[in-house]
Each structure stands twice: as C-alpha cells, then as structure tokens.
PDB file of C-alpha atoms in Angstrom:
ATOM      1  CA  MET A   1      20.761  14.050 -42.405  1.00 45.00           C
ATOM      2  CA  ALA A   2      18.859  15.573 -39.373  1.00 45.00           C
ATOM      3  CA  LYS A   3      15.249  15.074 -41.470  1.00 44.00           C
ATOM      4  CA  TRP A   4      16.794  11.160 -41.355  1.00 35.00           C
ATOM      5  CA  ARG A   5      17.846  10.615 -37.841  1.00 38.00           C
ATOM      6  CA  GLY A   6      14.200  12.138 -37.196  1.00 39.00           C
ATOM      7  CA  ALA A   7      12.333  10.056 -39.228  1.00 36.00           C
ATOM      8  CA  LEU A   8      14.470   7.014 -37.832  1.00 33.00           C
ATOM      9  CA  ALA A   9      13.718   8.052 -34.200  1.00 37.00           C
ATOM     10  CA  ILE A  10      10.022   8.150 -34.799  1.00 36.00           C
ATOM     11  CA  ALA A  11      10.684   4.560 -36.152  1.00 37.00           C
ATOM     12  CA  VAL A  12      12.193   3.640 -33.043  1.00 35.00           C
ATOM     13  CA  ILE A  13       9.349   5.031 -31.052  1.00 38.00           C
ATOM     14  CA  MET A  14       6.688   3.142 -32.964  1.00 38.00           C
ATOM     15  CA  SER A  15       8.121   0.043 -33.164  1.00 38.00           C
ATOM     16  CA  ALA A  16       8.796   0.194 -29.486  1.00 41.00           C
ATOM     17  CA  ALA A  17       5.282   1.235 -29.068  1.00 40.00           C
ATOM     18  CA  GLY A  18       4.262  -1.631 -31.347  1.00 41.00           C
ATOM     19  CA  SER A  19       5.958  -4.476 -29.270  1.00 40.00           C
ATOM     20  CA  VAL A  20       4.233  -3.325 -25.996  1.00 42.00           C
ATOM     21  CA  ALA A  21       1.205  -3.083 -27.573  1.00 41.00           C
ATOM     22  CA  ALA A  22       1.658  -6.717 -29.180  1.00 44.00           C
ATOM     23  CA  LYS A  23       2.247  -7.693 -25.484  1.00 48.00           C
ATOM     24  CA  ASP A  24      -0.705  -6.045 -24.003  1.00 47.00           C
ATOM     25  CA  ASP A  25      -2.767  -7.661 -27.023  1.00 56.00           C
ATOM     26  CA  ASP A  26      -1.201 -11.443 -25.903  1.00 91.00           C
ATOM     27  CA  LEU A  27      -2.242 -10.728 -22.346  1.00 93.00           C
ATOM     28  CA  SER A  28      -5.447  -9.788 -23.320  1.00 93.00           C
ATOM     29  CA  ASP A  29      -5.944 -12.697 -25.702  1.00 93.00           C
ATOM     30  CA  PHE A  30      -4.834 -14.932 -23.362  1.00 94.00           C
ATOM     31  CA  VAL A  31      -7.438 -14.343 -21.009  1.00 94.00           C
ATOM     32  CA  ALA A  32     -10.102 -13.997 -23.477  1.00 92.00           C
ATOM     33  CA  THR A  33      -9.237 -17.413 -24.065  1.00 93.00           C
ATOM     34  CA  TYR A  34      -9.886 -18.487 -21.016  1.00 93.00           C
ATOM     35  CA  GLN A  35     -11.730 -16.337 -19.014  1.00 94.00           C
ATOM     36  CA  CYS A  36     -15.522 -17.944 -19.327  1.00 92.00           C
ATOM     37  CA  SER A  37     -14.273 -21.392 -18.935  1.00 92.00           C
ATOM     38  CA  LEU A  38     -12.785 -20.345 -15.549  1.00 94.00           C
ATOM     39  CA  ALA A  39     -15.209 -18.290 -14.358  1.00 93.00           C
ATOM     40  CA  GLY A  40     -17.504 -20.929 -15.035  1.00 91.00           C
ATOM     41  CA  LEU A  41     -15.505 -23.357 -12.555  1.00 91.00           C
ATOM     42  CA  ILE A  42     -15.141 -20.585 -10.151  1.00 91.00           C
ATOM     43  CA  ALA A  43     -19.145 -20.029  -9.902  1.00 89.00           C
ATOM     44  CA  LYS A  44     -19.623 -23.780  -9.841  1.00 88.00           C
ATOM     45  CA  ILE A  45     -17.444 -23.749  -6.173  1.00 85.00           C
ATOM     46  CA  GLU A  46     -19.207 -20.227  -4.987  1.00 83.00           C
ATOM     47  CA  ALA A  47     -22.844 -22.446  -5.011  1.00 81.00           C
ATOM     48  CA  HIS A  48     -21.351 -25.587  -3.231  1.00 73.00           C
ATOM     49  CA  HIS A  49     -22.030 -23.888  -0.278  1.00 68.00           C
ATOM     50  CA  ASN A  50     -20.094 -26.529   2.177  1.00 62.00           C
ATOM     51  CA  LYS A  51     -19.425 -27.231   6.374  1.00 57.00           C
ATOM     52  CA  PRO A  52     -17.343 -25.179   8.093  1.00 58.00           C
ATOM     53  CA  ASN A  53     -14.444 -27.700   8.356  1.00 59.00           C
ATOM     54  CA  GLU A  54     -15.062 -29.562   5.148  1.00 61.00           C
ATOM     55  CA  LYS A  55     -12.154 -28.946   2.394  1.00 71.00           C
ATOM     56  CA  GLY A  56     -12.371 -28.722  -1.022  1.00 71.00           C
ATOM     57  CA  ARG A  57     -13.447 -24.940  -2.258  1.00 84.00           C
ATOM     58  CA  PHE A  58     -10.378 -24.197  -4.331  1.00 90.00           C
ATOM     59  CA  ILE A  59      -8.862 -23.798  -7.491  1.00 92.00           C
ATOM     60  CA  VAL A  60      -5.881 -24.181  -8.806  1.00 94.00           C
ATOM     61  CA  LEU A  61      -4.340 -23.454 -12.541  1.00 96.00           C
ATOM     62  CA  ALA A  62      -0.930 -25.060 -13.208  1.00 94.00           C
ATOM     63  CA  LEU A  63       1.464 -25.312 -16.047  1.00 93.00           C
ATOM     64  CA  PRO A  64       2.477 -28.537 -17.205  1.00 88.00           C
ATOM     65  CA  GLY A  65       6.417 -29.598 -16.508  1.00 81.00           C
ATOM     66  CA  PRO A  66       8.677 -29.818 -13.630  1.00 72.00           C
ATOM     67  CA  THR A  67       8.581 -26.304 -12.413  1.00 77.00           C
ATOM     68  CA  ALA A  68       5.909 -25.460  -9.823  1.00 83.00           C
ATOM     69  CA  SER A  69       4.092 -22.979 -12.161  1.00 91.00           C
ATOM     70  CA  TYR A  70       0.746 -22.225 -10.665  1.00 93.00           C
ATOM     71  CA  VAL A  71      -2.012 -19.872  -9.081  1.00 96.00           C
ATOM     72  CA  GLN A  72      -4.622 -21.311  -6.307  1.00 95.00           C
ATOM     73  CA  CYS A  73      -7.313 -19.646  -4.695  1.00 94.00           C
ATOM     74  CA  ALA A  74      -9.257 -21.088  -1.686  1.00 90.00           C
ATOM     75  CA  PHE A  75     -12.567 -19.790  -0.379  1.00 86.00           C
ATOM     76  CA  ASP A  76     -14.065 -19.890   2.966  1.00 81.00           C
ATOM     77  CA  SER A  77     -17.711 -21.186   3.615  1.00 72.00           C
ATOM     78  CA  ARG A  78     -19.425 -18.215   3.186  1.00 75.00           C
ATOM     79  CA  ASN A  79     -17.895 -16.949   0.451  1.00 74.00           C
ATOM     80  CA  ARG A  80     -16.853 -14.078   1.987  1.00 79.00           C
ATOM     81  CA  GLU A  81     -13.039 -14.393   2.309  1.00 84.00           C
ATOM     82  CA  GLY A  82     -10.637 -16.155  -0.227  1.00 89.00           C
ATOM     83  CA  LEU A  83      -6.519 -16.757  -0.253  1.00 93.00           C
ATOM     84  CA  CYS A  84      -4.827 -16.380  -3.599  1.00 95.00           C
ATOM     85  CA  GLU A  85      -1.523 -17.878  -3.889  1.00 95.00           C
ATOM     86  CA  ALA A  86       1.409 -17.685  -6.657  1.00 95.00           C
ATOM     87  CA  SER A  87       3.882 -20.465  -6.225  1.00 92.00           C
ATOM     88  CA  SER A  88       7.499 -19.172  -4.869  1.00 89.00           C
ATOM     89  CA  GLY A  89       8.787 -22.370  -5.047  1.00 82.00           C
ATOM     90  CA  TRP A  90       9.437 -22.687  -1.282  1.00 82.00           C
ATOM     91  CA  TRP A  91       7.754 -25.790  -0.940  1.00 77.00           C
ATOM     92  CA  ASN A  92       9.555 -27.373  -3.795  1.00 76.00           C
ATOM     93  CA  ASN A  93      12.716 -28.770  -4.713  1.00 74.00           C
ATOM     94  CA  PRO A  94      15.610 -26.751  -5.872  1.00 71.00           C
ATOM     95  CA  GLY A  95      15.179 -28.262  -9.527  1.00 69.00           C
ATOM     96  CA  GLU A  96      11.364 -27.524  -9.580  1.00 70.00           C
ATOM     97  CA  LYS A  97      11.215 -23.668  -8.566  1.00 70.00           C
ATOM     98  CA  PRO A  98       9.958 -21.467 -10.933  1.00 75.00           C
ATOM     99  CA  HIS A  99      12.096 -18.525 -11.816  1.00 78.00           C
ATOM    100  CA  ILE A 100      10.738 -15.430 -10.190  1.00 86.00           C
ATOM    101  CA  GLY A 101      12.703 -12.284 -11.268  1.00 88.00           C
ATOM    102  CA  THR A 102      12.418  -8.783 -10.874  1.00 92.00           C
ATOM    103  CA  VAL A 103       9.942  -8.057 -13.629  1.00 94.00           C
ATOM    104  CA  GLU A 104       7.893 -11.167 -12.575  1.00 93.00           C
ATOM    105  CA  ARG A 105       7.769  -9.518  -9.186  1.00 92.00           C
ATOM    106  CA  ALA A 106       6.765  -6.424 -10.384  1.00 96.00           C
ATOM    107  CA  ALA A 107       3.516  -8.228 -11.681  1.00 96.00           C
ATOM    108  CA  LEU A 108       2.872 -10.010  -9.110  1.00 95.00           C
ATOM    109  CA  ALA A 109       3.228  -6.956  -6.929  1.00 96.00           C
ATOM    110  CA  ARG A 110       0.804  -5.101  -9.763  1.00 97.00           C
ATOM    111  CA  LEU A 111      -1.689  -7.558  -9.240  1.00 97.00           C
ATOM    112  CA  GLY A 112      -1.655  -6.965  -5.525  1.00 96.00           C
ATOM    113  CA  PHE A 113       0.466 -10.258  -4.438  1.00 96.00           C
ATOM    114  CA  SER A 114       2.908 -10.048  -1.849  1.00 94.00           C
ATOM    115  CA  THR A 115       6.200 -10.178  -3.275  1.00 92.00           C
ATOM    116  CA  ASP A 116       8.539 -12.037  -0.771  1.00 87.00           C
ATOM    117  CA  GLY A 117       8.370 -15.627  -1.166  1.00 81.00           C
ATOM    118  CA  SER A 118      10.792 -16.602   1.389  1.00 80.00           C
ATOM    119  CA  HIS A 119       8.662 -17.947   3.955  1.00 84.00           C
ATOM    120  CA  GLY A 120       5.696 -19.720   1.731  1.00 88.00           C
ATOM    121  CA  ASN A 121       3.896 -18.494  -1.677  1.00 91.00           C
ATOM    122  CA  PHE A 122       2.970 -15.151  -2.942  1.00 93.00           C
ATOM    123  CA  GLN A 123       0.160 -14.591  -1.302  1.00 95.00           C
ATOM    124  CA  GLN A 124      -3.244 -12.291  -1.584  1.00 95.00           C
ATOM    125  CA  GLN A 125      -5.514 -11.982   1.160  1.00 94.00           C
ATOM    126  CA  MET A 126      -9.074 -11.043  -0.213  1.00 90.00           C
ATOM    127  CA  ARG A 127     -12.638  -9.941   1.448  1.00 91.00           C
ATOM    128  CA  PHE A 128     -15.559 -10.361  -0.789  1.00 86.00           C
ATOM    129  CA  PRO A 129     -18.873  -8.510  -1.015  1.00 85.00           C
ATOM    130  CA  PRO A 130     -21.666 -10.441   0.664  1.00 81.00           C
ATOM    131  CA  GLU A 131     -22.592 -11.864  -2.427  1.00 80.00           C
ATOM    132  CA  GLY A 132     -18.932 -13.256  -2.815  1.00 78.00           C
ATOM    133  CA  PRO A 133     -16.408 -13.464  -5.208  1.00 84.00           C
ATOM    134  CA  GLU A 134     -16.919 -11.461  -8.857  1.00 89.00           C
ATOM    135  CA  PRO A 135     -15.644 -14.961 -10.911  1.00 92.00           C
ATOM    136  CA  TYR A 136     -14.881 -13.189 -14.066  1.00 94.00           C
ATOM    137  CA  ALA A 137     -12.724 -10.635 -11.955  1.00 94.00           C
ATOM    138  CA  LEU A 138     -11.185 -13.621 -10.333  1.00 95.00           C
ATOM    139  CA  ALA A 139     -10.377 -15.273 -13.081  1.00 96.00           C
ATOM    140  CA  THR A 140      -8.838 -12.234 -14.678  1.00 96.00           C
ATOM    141  CA  LEU A 141      -6.518 -12.237 -11.683  1.00 96.00           C
ATOM    142  CA  MET A 142      -5.695 -16.387 -11.789  1.00 97.00           C
ATOM    143  CA  LEU A 143      -4.978 -16.066 -15.296  1.00 97.00           C
ATOM    144  CA  SER A 144      -3.090 -12.761 -15.357  1.00 97.00           C
ATOM    145  CA  ALA A 145      -0.622 -13.788 -12.884  1.00 97.00           C
ATOM    146  CA  LEU A 146      -0.131 -17.057 -14.917  1.00 96.00           C
ATOM    147  CA  HIS A 147       0.770 -15.631 -18.234  1.00 97.00           C
ATOM    148  CA  ASP A 148       2.665 -12.689 -16.325  1.00 96.00           C
ATOM    149  CA  VAL A 149       4.420 -14.305 -13.655  1.00 94.00           C
ATOM    150  CA  TYR A 150       4.888 -18.198 -15.035  1.00 93.00           C
ATOM    151  CA  GLY A 151       5.348 -17.472 -18.847  1.00 93.00           C
ATOM    152  CA  ALA A 152       1.543 -18.888 -19.600  1.00 94.00           C
ATOM    153  CA  ARG A 153      -0.234 -18.508 -23.097  1.00 94.00           C
ATOM    154  CA  LYS A 154      -2.983 -19.503 -24.713  1.00 90.00           C
ATOM    155  CA  ASP A 155      -1.638 -22.253 -27.185  1.00 90.00           C
ATOM    156  CA  MET A 156      -0.178 -24.151 -23.822  1.00 91.00           C
ATOM    157  CA  PRO A 157      -2.409 -26.548 -21.444  1.00 93.00           C
ATOM    158  CA  ILE A 158      -3.381 -25.291 -18.660  1.00 95.00           C
ATOM    159  CA  GLU A 159      -4.334 -27.965 -15.682  1.00 94.00           C
ATOM    160  CA  VAL A 160      -7.066 -27.836 -12.975  1.00 94.00           C
ATOM    161  CA  VAL A 161      -7.927 -29.098 -10.202  1.00 91.00           C
ATOM    162  CA  ALA A 162     -11.271 -28.098  -8.116  1.00 88.00           C
ATOM    163  CA  PRO A 163     -12.808 -30.381  -6.692  1.00 83.00           C
ATOM    164  CA  PHE A 164     -16.261 -29.132  -6.649  1.00 75.00           C
ATOM    165  CA  ALA A 165     -16.126 -28.121 -10.230  1.00 78.00           C
ATOM    166  CA  LEU A 166     -13.891 -30.098 -12.430  1.00 72.00           C
ATOM    167  CA  ARG A 167     -11.598 -32.617  -9.970  1.00 71.00           C
ATOM    168  CA  HIS A 168      -9.043 -32.757 -12.247  1.00 75.00           C
ATOM    169  CA  GLY A 169      -8.243 -32.172 -16.066  1.00 86.00           C
ATOM    170  CA  THR A 170      -7.439 -29.010 -18.775  1.00 90.00           C
ATOM    171  CA  LEU A 171      -8.889 -25.447 -18.442  1.00 91.00           C
ATOM    172  CA  PRO A 172     -11.315 -25.400 -21.998  1.00 88.00           C
ATOM    173  CA  ARG A 173     -10.502 -22.961 -24.161  1.00 88.00           C
ATOM    174  CA  GLN A 174     -14.224 -20.732 -24.445  1.00 79.00           C
ATOM    175  CA  ARG A 175     -14.295 -17.308 -25.320  1.00 78.00           C
ATOM    176  CA  CYS A 176     -17.218 -15.213 -23.883  1.00 77.00           C
ATOM    177  CA  VAL A 177     -19.722 -14.337 -25.930  1.00 70.00           C
ATOM    178  CA  PRO A 178     -20.306 -11.103 -27.208  1.00 67.00           C
ATOM    179  CA  ILE A 179     -23.593  -9.446 -26.061  1.00 63.00           C
ATOM    180  CA  SER A 180     -24.210  -6.653 -28.476  1.00 56.00           C
TER     181      SER A 180
END
C-alpha cells in the first residue's frame, strides 16, 4: 500500500510539473509565432524620427471583441523613453472592461507594469539606451502581457495599429529564422 501511495504521489507531482511546462511552452510558442513580425514593426517605428510635437510613434496590439484587451507602447522622438500600457478598462464602459484578477495582476507585476488601474491603464515607464529600444525584447514584453493578462493565443487574430509601420491590420504570424 505504501508503494502504491508513493507511486501515486510521484505521478501527481509529474502531472503538475507537466502542466506547468505545457503552460510555459504555450507562452514560448505564442511569442515565437509573432515576435519577428512585431519586432520588425517596432524597428520601423524606431527608424521614423519625427518632429518633437508630431504624434504617431506608437504601436497597439489588441484582441478583437467587446472587451478592451490591449497592450500599447509609445516612443519619444529620440527613442530614449517610452511608455507601455496594458488596458485596465478604466477608460471603457463597464461591459467592455477586461477581467483582471490576482493571477493577471501578478503577471503584470512580473512584467514590470504597475498594478494600480484605478486612475488609468497599467503603466510601465521605460528608459532606453542611446541606440533606442531593443525591438525583440520589447516585442517579447508586449506579447507576454497580451498572453498572460488577456489570454491571447496563437490561433487568435491580433489587431495592430501603428501609424508609421502598419496603419491598421492583423499581426502576421512570422517565426524568426533560426541561425546556426
């Protein structure tokens, strides 16, 4: 009987570890599916140096549907600072607010966003090195937030608004080409 209980305990532990690994693989697969195309759009925005008062140096990723499930980043004219936001629903009607529970708030905090959405969106102020933001790292941040906070998955269309890169459309699925 003791051997049976021990084997059952090991099976339960292995099953739990497998589900955690599957969840991690799901995020990794999601990021891998979209990272190159998103990084390319971010690089186009970086390359477009505008006048200090000109607007349009931003990118928004959103899930289609009635809830305001989006992540957006805006850049200053010199690529030195940025502001990324995840929707808190503060700006929306009650029926359009995303559900942000404790798990989602923990994901926001882990990604570096504020977790107080009582006066606006969840924010993350960024300071970039002189060469500007790293497009692949910023793409990973945005995609991770969309996945972990709003439940985005690779089979869902992701809407994009980025005036200097892709005015409005759907984020293409484009995996990075491995370099050996």
